[in-house]
CSV table of C-alpha atoms in Angstrom, one decimal:
chain,number,residue,atom,x,y,z
K,1,MET,CA,8.5,25.3,31.7
K,2,GLU,CA,8.0,21.5,31.5
K,3,LYS,CA,11.2,19.6,32.0
K,4,PRO,CA,12.4,17.7,28.9
K,5,TYR,CA,12.7,13.9,28.6
K,6,ILE,CA,16.4,13.2,28.4
K,7,ILE,CA,18.1,10.0,27.5
K,8,HIS,CA,21.8,9.5,28.1
K,9,ALA,CA,23.3,6.9,25.7
K,10,ILE,CA,26.6,5.3,26.6
K,11,THR,CA,28.8,3.0,24.6
K,12,PRO,CA,32.2,1.4,25.0
K,13,VAL,CA,32.9,2.0,21.3
K,14,LYS,CA,33.5,5.2,19.4
K,15,ALA,CA,30.0,6.0,18.3
K,16,VAL,CA,26.3,5.5,19.4
K,17,SER,CA,24.3,4.2,16.5
K,18,PRO,CA,22.2,6.9,14.7
K,19,PHE,CA,19.5,4.1,14.5
K,20,ASP,CA,19.3,4.1,18.3
K,21,ILE,CA,19.2,7.9,18.6
K,22,ASN,CA,16.4,8.1,16.1
K,23,MET,CA,14.5,5.4,17.9
K,24,ALA,CA,14.8,7.2,21.2
K,25,CYS,CA,13.6,10.5,19.8
K,26,ASP,CA,10.7,8.8,18.1
K,27,ALA,CA,9.7,7.2,21.4
K,28,GLY,CA,9.4,10.7,23.0
K,29,TYR,CA,12.8,11.7,24.3
K,30,GLY,CA,13.5,15.3,23.3
K,31,VAL,CA,17.2,15.3,24.3
K,32,VAL,CA,19.6,12.4,23.5
K,33,VAL,CA,23.2,12.8,24.8
K,34,PRO,CA,25.8,10.3,23.6
K,35,TYR,CA,28.9,9.2,25.6
K,36,THR,CA,31.5,7.2,23.8
K,37,ASN,CA,34.5,5.0,24.7
K,38,VAL,CA,33.0,4.5,28.2
K,39,GLU,CA,34.5,1.8,30.4
K,40,THR,CA,32.4,-0.2,32.7
K,41,GLY,CA,34.1,1.3,35.7
K,42,GLU,CA,33.1,4.8,34.6
K,43,VAL,CA,29.4,3.9,34.6
K,44,PRO,CA,28.6,4.5,38.3
K,45,GLY,CA,30.0,8.1,38.2
K,46,LEU,CA,28.1,9.0,35.1
K,47,VAL,CA,24.9,7.5,36.5
K,48,GLN,CA,25.1,9.4,39.8
K,49,ASP,CA,25.6,12.6,37.9
K,50,MET,CA,22.4,11.7,36.0
K,51,ILE,CA,20.3,10.9,39.1
K,52,PHE,CA,21.4,13.6,41.5
K,53,SER,CA,20.9,16.4,39.0
K,54,ARG,CA,17.1,16.0,39.0
K,55,ALA,CA,14.5,15.5,41.7
K,56,PRO,CA,13.3,11.9,42.3
K,57,GLY,CA,9.9,12.9,40.9
K,58,ASP,CA,11.5,13.5,37.6
K,59,ALA,CA,13.0,10.0,37.4
K,60,LYS,CA,10.9,9.0,34.4
K,61,ARG,CA,12.0,12.1,32.5
K,62,THR,CA,15.6,10.7,32.6
K,63,GLY,CA,16.7,7.4,31.1
K,64,LEU,CA,20.0,5.6,30.4
K,65,PHE,CA,20.5,3.6,27.2
K,66,ILE,CA,23.4,1.2,26.9
K,67,ALA,CA,24.8,0.5,23.4
K,68,GLY,CA,28.0,-1.0,22.1
K,69,ARG,CA,28.7,-4.3,20.4
K,70,ASP,CA,29.4,-6.7,23.2
K,71,ILE,CA,26.3,-8.4,24.6
K,72,LEU,CA,28.0,-9.4,27.9
K,73,LYS,CA,29.6,-6.1,28.5
K,74,ALA,CA,26.3,-4.4,28.0
K,75,LEU,CA,24.9,-6.5,30.8
K,76,ASP,CA,27.9,-5.7,33.0
K,77,MET,CA,27.2,-2.0,32.4
K,78,LEU,CA,23.5,-2.4,33.2
K,79,GLU,CA,24.4,-4.0,36.5
K,80,ALA,CA,27.0,-1.3,37.2
K,81,ALA,CA,24.2,1.3,36.6
K,82,ARG,CA,21.8,-0.6,38.8
K,83,GLY,CA,24.4,-0.7,41.6
K,84,ALA,CA,25.0,3.1,41.4
K,85,MET,CA,21.4,4.0,42.1
K,86,VAL,CA,20.6,5.6,45.4
K,87,PRO,CA,16.8,5.3,46.0
K,88,PRO,CA,14.7,7.4,45.7
K,89,PHE,CA,17.2,8.8,43.2
K,90,GLU,CA,16.8,6.1,40.5
K,91,ILE,CA,16.2,6.1,36.7
K,92,SER,CA,15.3,3.5,34.1
K,93,VAL,CA,18.0,1.7,32.1
K,94,PHE,CA,17.7,-0.1,28.8
K,95,ALA,CA,20.5,-2.2,27.2
K,96,ASP,CA,20.5,-3.1,23.5
K,97,PRO,CA,24.0,-3.4,22.1
K,98,SER,CA,24.1,-3.3,18.3
K,99,GLY,CA,20.3,-3.8,18.5
K,100,ALA,CA,21.2,-7.4,19.2
K,101,TYR,CA,18.8,-7.9,22.1
K,102,THR,CA,15.7,-6.6,20.2
K,103,THR,CA,16.7,-8.2,16.9
K,104,ALA,CA,17.3,-11.6,18.5
K,105,ALA,CA,14.1,-11.3,20.5
K,106,ALA,CA,12.1,-10.6,17.3
K,107,MET,CA,13.8,-13.5,15.5
K,108,ILE,CA,13.0,-16.1,18.1
K,109,ALA,CA,9.5,-14.7,18.6
K,110,LYS,CA,8.8,-15.0,14.8
K,111,VAL,CA,10.3,-18.5,14.7
K,112,GLU,CA,8.1,-19.6,17.7
K,113,ALA,CA,5.0,-18.3,15.9
K,114,GLN,CA,5.8,-20.3,12.8
K,115,LEU,CA,6.5,-23.5,14.9
K,116,GLU,CA,3.1,-23.0,16.7
K,117,LYS,CA,1.3,-22.9,13.3
K,118,ALA,CA,2.8,-26.3,12.6
K,119,GLY,CA,1.7,-27.7,16.0
K,120,MET,CA,5.2,-27.4,17.5
K,121,GLY,CA,7.0,-25.0,19.8
K,122,LEU,CA,10.4,-24.0,20.9
K,123,ALA,CA,10.5,-26.6,23.7
K,124,GLY,CA,12.3,-29.6,22.2
K,125,ALA,CA,13.0,-28.0,18.9
K,126,ARG,CA,16.5,-28.6,17.4
K,127,VAL,CA,18.0,-25.2,16.5
K,128,ALA,CA,21.2,-24.6,14.5
K,129,VAL,CA,22.7,-21.1,14.7
K,130,PHE,CA,24.8,-20.2,11.6
K,131,GLY,CA,26.8,-17.2,12.7
K,132,GLY,CA,26.7,-17.9,16.4
K,133,LYS,CA,29.8,-15.9,17.2
K,134,GLY,CA,28.0,-12.6,16.5
K,135,PRO,CA,25.9,-10.7,19.0
K,136,VAL,CA,22.5,-11.5,17.5
K,137,GLY,CA,23.4,-15.1,17.2
K,138,GLY,CA,24.5,-15.3,20.7
K,139,VAL,CA,21.4,-13.7,22.2
K,140,ALA,CA,19.1,-15.8,19.9
K,141,ALA,CA,20.8,-19.0,21.0
K,142,VAL,CA,20.4,-18.1,24.7
K,143,LEU,CA,16.7,-17.1,24.2
K,144,ALA,CA,15.9,-20.3,22.3
K,145,ALA,CA,17.7,-22.5,24.9
K,146,ARG,CA,15.9,-20.8,27.7
K,147,ALA,CA,12.6,-21.6,26.0
K,148,GLY,CA,13.5,-25.3,25.9
K,149,ALA,CA,15.2,-25.7,22.5
K,150,SER,CA,18.3,-27.8,21.9
K,151,VAL,CA,20.7,-25.3,20.4
K,152,ARG,CA,23.9,-25.7,18.5
K,153,LEU,CA,26.3,-22.9,17.5
K,154,VAL,CA,27.8,-23.6,14.0
K,155,GLY,CA,31.3,-22.4,13.4
K,156,HIS,CA,32.1,-21.7,9.8
K,157,ASP,CA,35.8,-22.2,10.5
K,158,GLY,CA,35.4,-25.2,12.9
K,159,ALA,CA,33.7,-26.1,16.2
K,160,ALA,CA,36.5,-24.6,18.3
K,161,SER,CA,35.6,-21.1,17.0
K,162,VAL,CA,32.2,-21.2,18.7
K,163,ALA,CA,33.0,-23.6,21.6
K,164,GLU,CA,34.4,-20.7,23.6
K,165,ARG,CA,31.3,-18.6,23.1
K,166,ALA,CA,29.1,-21.6,24.0
K,167,ASP,CA,31.0,-22.0,27.3
K,168,SER,CA,30.9,-18.3,28.1
K,169,TYR,CA,27.1,-18.3,27.6
K,170,ARG,CA,26.8,-21.4,29.8
K,171,GLN,CA,28.7,-19.7,32.6
K,172,ARG,CA,26.8,-16.5,32.3
K,173,PHE,CA,23.2,-17.7,31.6
K,174,GLY,CA,23.2,-21.3,32.7
K,175,VAL,CA,22.2,-22.7,29.3
K,176,THR,CA,23.8,-25.6,27.5
K,177,LEU,CA,24.7,-24.9,23.9
K,178,GLY,CA,26.4,-27.3,21.5
K,179,ALA,CA,29.3,-26.2,19.3
K,180,VAL,CA,29.7,-27.9,15.9
K,181,ASP,CA,31.8,-27.6,12.8
K,182,GLY,CA,30.1,-26.0,9.8
K,183,SER,CA,33.3,-25.4,7.7
K,184,THR,CA,32.3,-27.7,4.8
K,185,ASP,CA,29.2,-28.6,2.8
K,186,ALA,CA,29.4,-32.1,4.2
K,187,HIS,CA,29.5,-30.8,7.8
K,188,LYS,CA,26.6,-28.5,7.1
K,189,ALA,CA,24.6,-31.4,5.6
K,190,ALA,CA,25.2,-33.5,8.7
K,191,ILE,CA,24.0,-30.6,10.9
K,192,LEU,CA,20.9,-30.0,8.9
K,193,VAL,CA,19.5,-33.5,9.0
K,194,GLU,CA,19.3,-33.1,12.8
K,195,THR,CA,17.8,-29.6,12.7
K,196,ASP,CA,14.2,-28.3,12.9
K,197,VAL,CA,15.1,-24.5,12.9
K,198,VAL,CA,17.9,-22.7,11.1
K,199,LEU,CA,18.9,-19.3,12.3
K,200,ALA,CA,21.0,-17.5,9.8
K,201,VAL,CA,22.8,-14.6,11.6
K,202,ALA,CA,26.1,-14.4,9.7
K,203,ARG,CA,27.5,-11.1,8.5
K,204,ALA,CA,25.6,-9.2,5.8
K,205,GLY,CA,26.0,-10.3,2.2
K,206,VAL,CA,27.2,-13.8,3.1
K,207,GLN,CA,25.2,-16.8,2.0
K,208,VAL,CA,25.7,-19.6,4.5
K,209,LEU,CA,23.3,-22.2,3.0
K,210,SER,CA,21.8,-23.0,-0.4
K,211,ARG,CA,18.3,-23.9,-1.2
K,212,ALA,CA,19.5,-27.4,-2.2
K,213,GLN,CA,21.1,-27.9,1.2
K,214,ILE,CA,17.7,-27.1,2.9
K,215,ALA,CA,15.8,-29.3,0.5
K,216,ALA,CA,18.1,-32.2,1.4
K,217,ALA,CA,17.1,-31.9,5.0
K,218,PRO,CA,13.4,-32.6,5.3
K,219,SER,CA,13.4,-32.1,9.1
K,220,VAL,CA,14.1,-28.4,8.7
K,221,ARG,CA,10.8,-26.6,9.2
K,222,VAL,CA,11.7,-23.0,9.7
K,223,VAL,CA,14.5,-20.9,8.4
K,224,ALA,CA,15.0,-17.4,9.7
K,225,ASP,CA,17.5,-15.0,8.1
K,226,VAL,CA,18.4,-11.5,9.4
K,227,ASN,CA,20.5,-10.7,6.3
K,228,ALA,CA,18.9,-7.9,4.3
K,229,VAL,CA,22.0,-7.4,2.0
K,230,PRO,CA,22.1,-9.6,-1.2
K,231,PRO,CA,22.8,-12.4,-1.4
K,232,ALA,CA,20.4,-13.8,1.2
K,233,GLY,CA,22.0,-15.7,4.1
K,234,VAL,CA,19.9,-18.6,3.0
K,235,GLU,CA,19.0,-19.0,-0.7
K,236,GLY,CA,15.3,-18.8,-1.2
K,237,VAL,CA,14.5,-16.7,1.8
K,238,ASP,CA,13.3,-13.3,0.6
K,239,ALA,CA,13.8,-10.4,2.9
K,240,PHE,CA,10.0,-9.8,2.9
K,241,SER,CA,9.2,-13.5,3.5
K,242,ASP,CA,6.9,-14.0,6.5
K,243,GLY,CA,6.3,-17.7,6.6
K,244,ALA,CA,6.3,-18.3,2.9
K,245,ALA,CA,7.3,-21.8,1.7
K,246,ILE,CA,10.9,-22.0,0.5
K,247,GLU,CA,10.4,-23.5,-3.0
K,248,GLY,CA,11.5,-27.1,-3.3
K,249,THR,CA,11.9,-27.6,0.5
K,250,HIS,CA,9.8,-28.6,3.5
K,251,ALA,CA,10.6,-25.3,5.2
K,252,VAL,CA,9.1,-21.9,5.5
K,253,GLY,CA,11.2,-18.7,5.5
K,254,ILE,CA,11.3,-15.6,7.7
K,255,GLY,CA,13.2,-12.8,6.1
K,256,ALA,CA,15.1,-9.8,7.5
K,257,LEU,CA,12.3,-7.3,7.0
K,258,ALA,CA,9.7,-9.4,8.7
K,259,ILE,CA,12.0,-9.8,11.6
K,260,GLY,CA,12.9,-6.2,11.4
K,261,ASN,CA,9.3,-5.1,11.7
K,262,VAL,CA,8.9,-6.8,15.1
K,263,LYS,CA,12.4,-5.6,16.2
K,264,PHE,CA,11.5,-2.0,15.4
K,265,LYS,CA,8.2,-2.3,17.4
K,266,THR,CA,10.0,-4.0,20.3
K,267,GLN,CA,12.8,-1.4,20.6
K,268,HIS,CA,10.3,1.4,20.3
K,269,GLY,CA,8.1,-0.2,22.9
K,270,LEU,CA,10.9,-0.6,25.4
K,271,PHE,CA,12.0,3.0,25.0
K,272,LYS,CA,8.4,4.0,25.5
K,273,ALA,CA,8.1,1.7,28.6
K,274,MET,CA,11.1,3.6,30.1
K,275,ARG,CA,9.5,6.9,29.5
K,276,GLU,CA,6.1,5.9,30.9
K,277,ALA,CA,7.1,3.7,33.8
K,278,ALA,CA,5.8,4.8,37.2
K,279,LYS,CA,8.9,3.2,38.8
K,280,PRO,CA,12.4,2.8,37.3
K,281,VAL,CA,12.8,-0.4,35.1
K,282,TYR,CA,15.9,-2.3,34.0
K,283,LEU,CA,15.4,-3.7,30.5
K,284,ALA,CA,17.5,-6.3,28.6
K,285,PHE,CA,16.9,-9.2,26.2
K,286,ASP,CA,14.4,-11.1,28.3
K,287,ASP,CA,12.2,-8.0,28.4
K,288,ALA,CA,12.6,-7.6,24.6
K,289,PHE,CA,11.6,-11.3,24.1
K,290,ALA,CA,8.5,-10.9,26.2
K,291,LEU,CA,7.4,-7.9,24.2
K,292,ALA,CA,8.3,-9.4,20.8
K,293,ARG,CA,6.5,-12.6,21.8
K,294,ALA,CA,3.4,-10.7,22.8
K,295,GLN,CA,3.4,-8.8,19.5
K,296,CYS,CA,3.6,-12.0,17.5
K,297,ARG,CA,0.9,-13.7,19.4
K,298,LYS,CA,-1.4,-10.7,19.1
K,299,ALA,CA,-0.8,-10.7,15.3
K,300,ALA,CA,-1.5,-14.5,15.0
């Protein structure tokens, strides 16, 4: 009997997302086993039970998926898993907490594609992240900064609320992120006049910017919004929008479902890459961005 493809899904919170379980199954894993409330220190023991229970030749039939909500803790868990491998007993690992890595990768890849249509690029672009305290906003900010953009995290309750995040990302990833106050309409207006790209990554159902605010900032060229729950995060950006002009503004919009289409393909592709890899791979948001970027360029 052929041995099944098994993926072990660990999370430091109380549940593994059904979304991730469905994605793993659709990518070819026949058995998905969730482990909840896992501490980082428990990862090595779990990993060694995974690797030593199958022959090295079956490595690609076993995978580890790291979930949760904390983008930094997921990376800590990935490194703990990597350190627990004992070659030739080694399996592939993929981290994507709250889907943040693949969603942010898709968002930045879609933004880059729109900038390139306008003869621009991420390098030198001025990016404002509304909702930068969240996981998607954090990863998107890091990816944009690594690609050469000048990135600011916008705090809806003041700059101090995002300054700590900006500093933690600087220490972890070596990127410089600004932290600015977006608590009033006047502060938002001041931010937008010095912005080329708006990333709206606030919680679902919260509108962070109006169409009038975007219209008053002619430098804004691209607005990407991951919010699929009405009202839109940015007024005038339809969930289906894929580069459509935002009426009355100089900007085009990228909606949640256009981003989600690339996110879906990216997460599926990384699960599939784990299952098909000749040698074990360790996948995180840089890998997600590379795949999302390739998809967007192929579609251009």
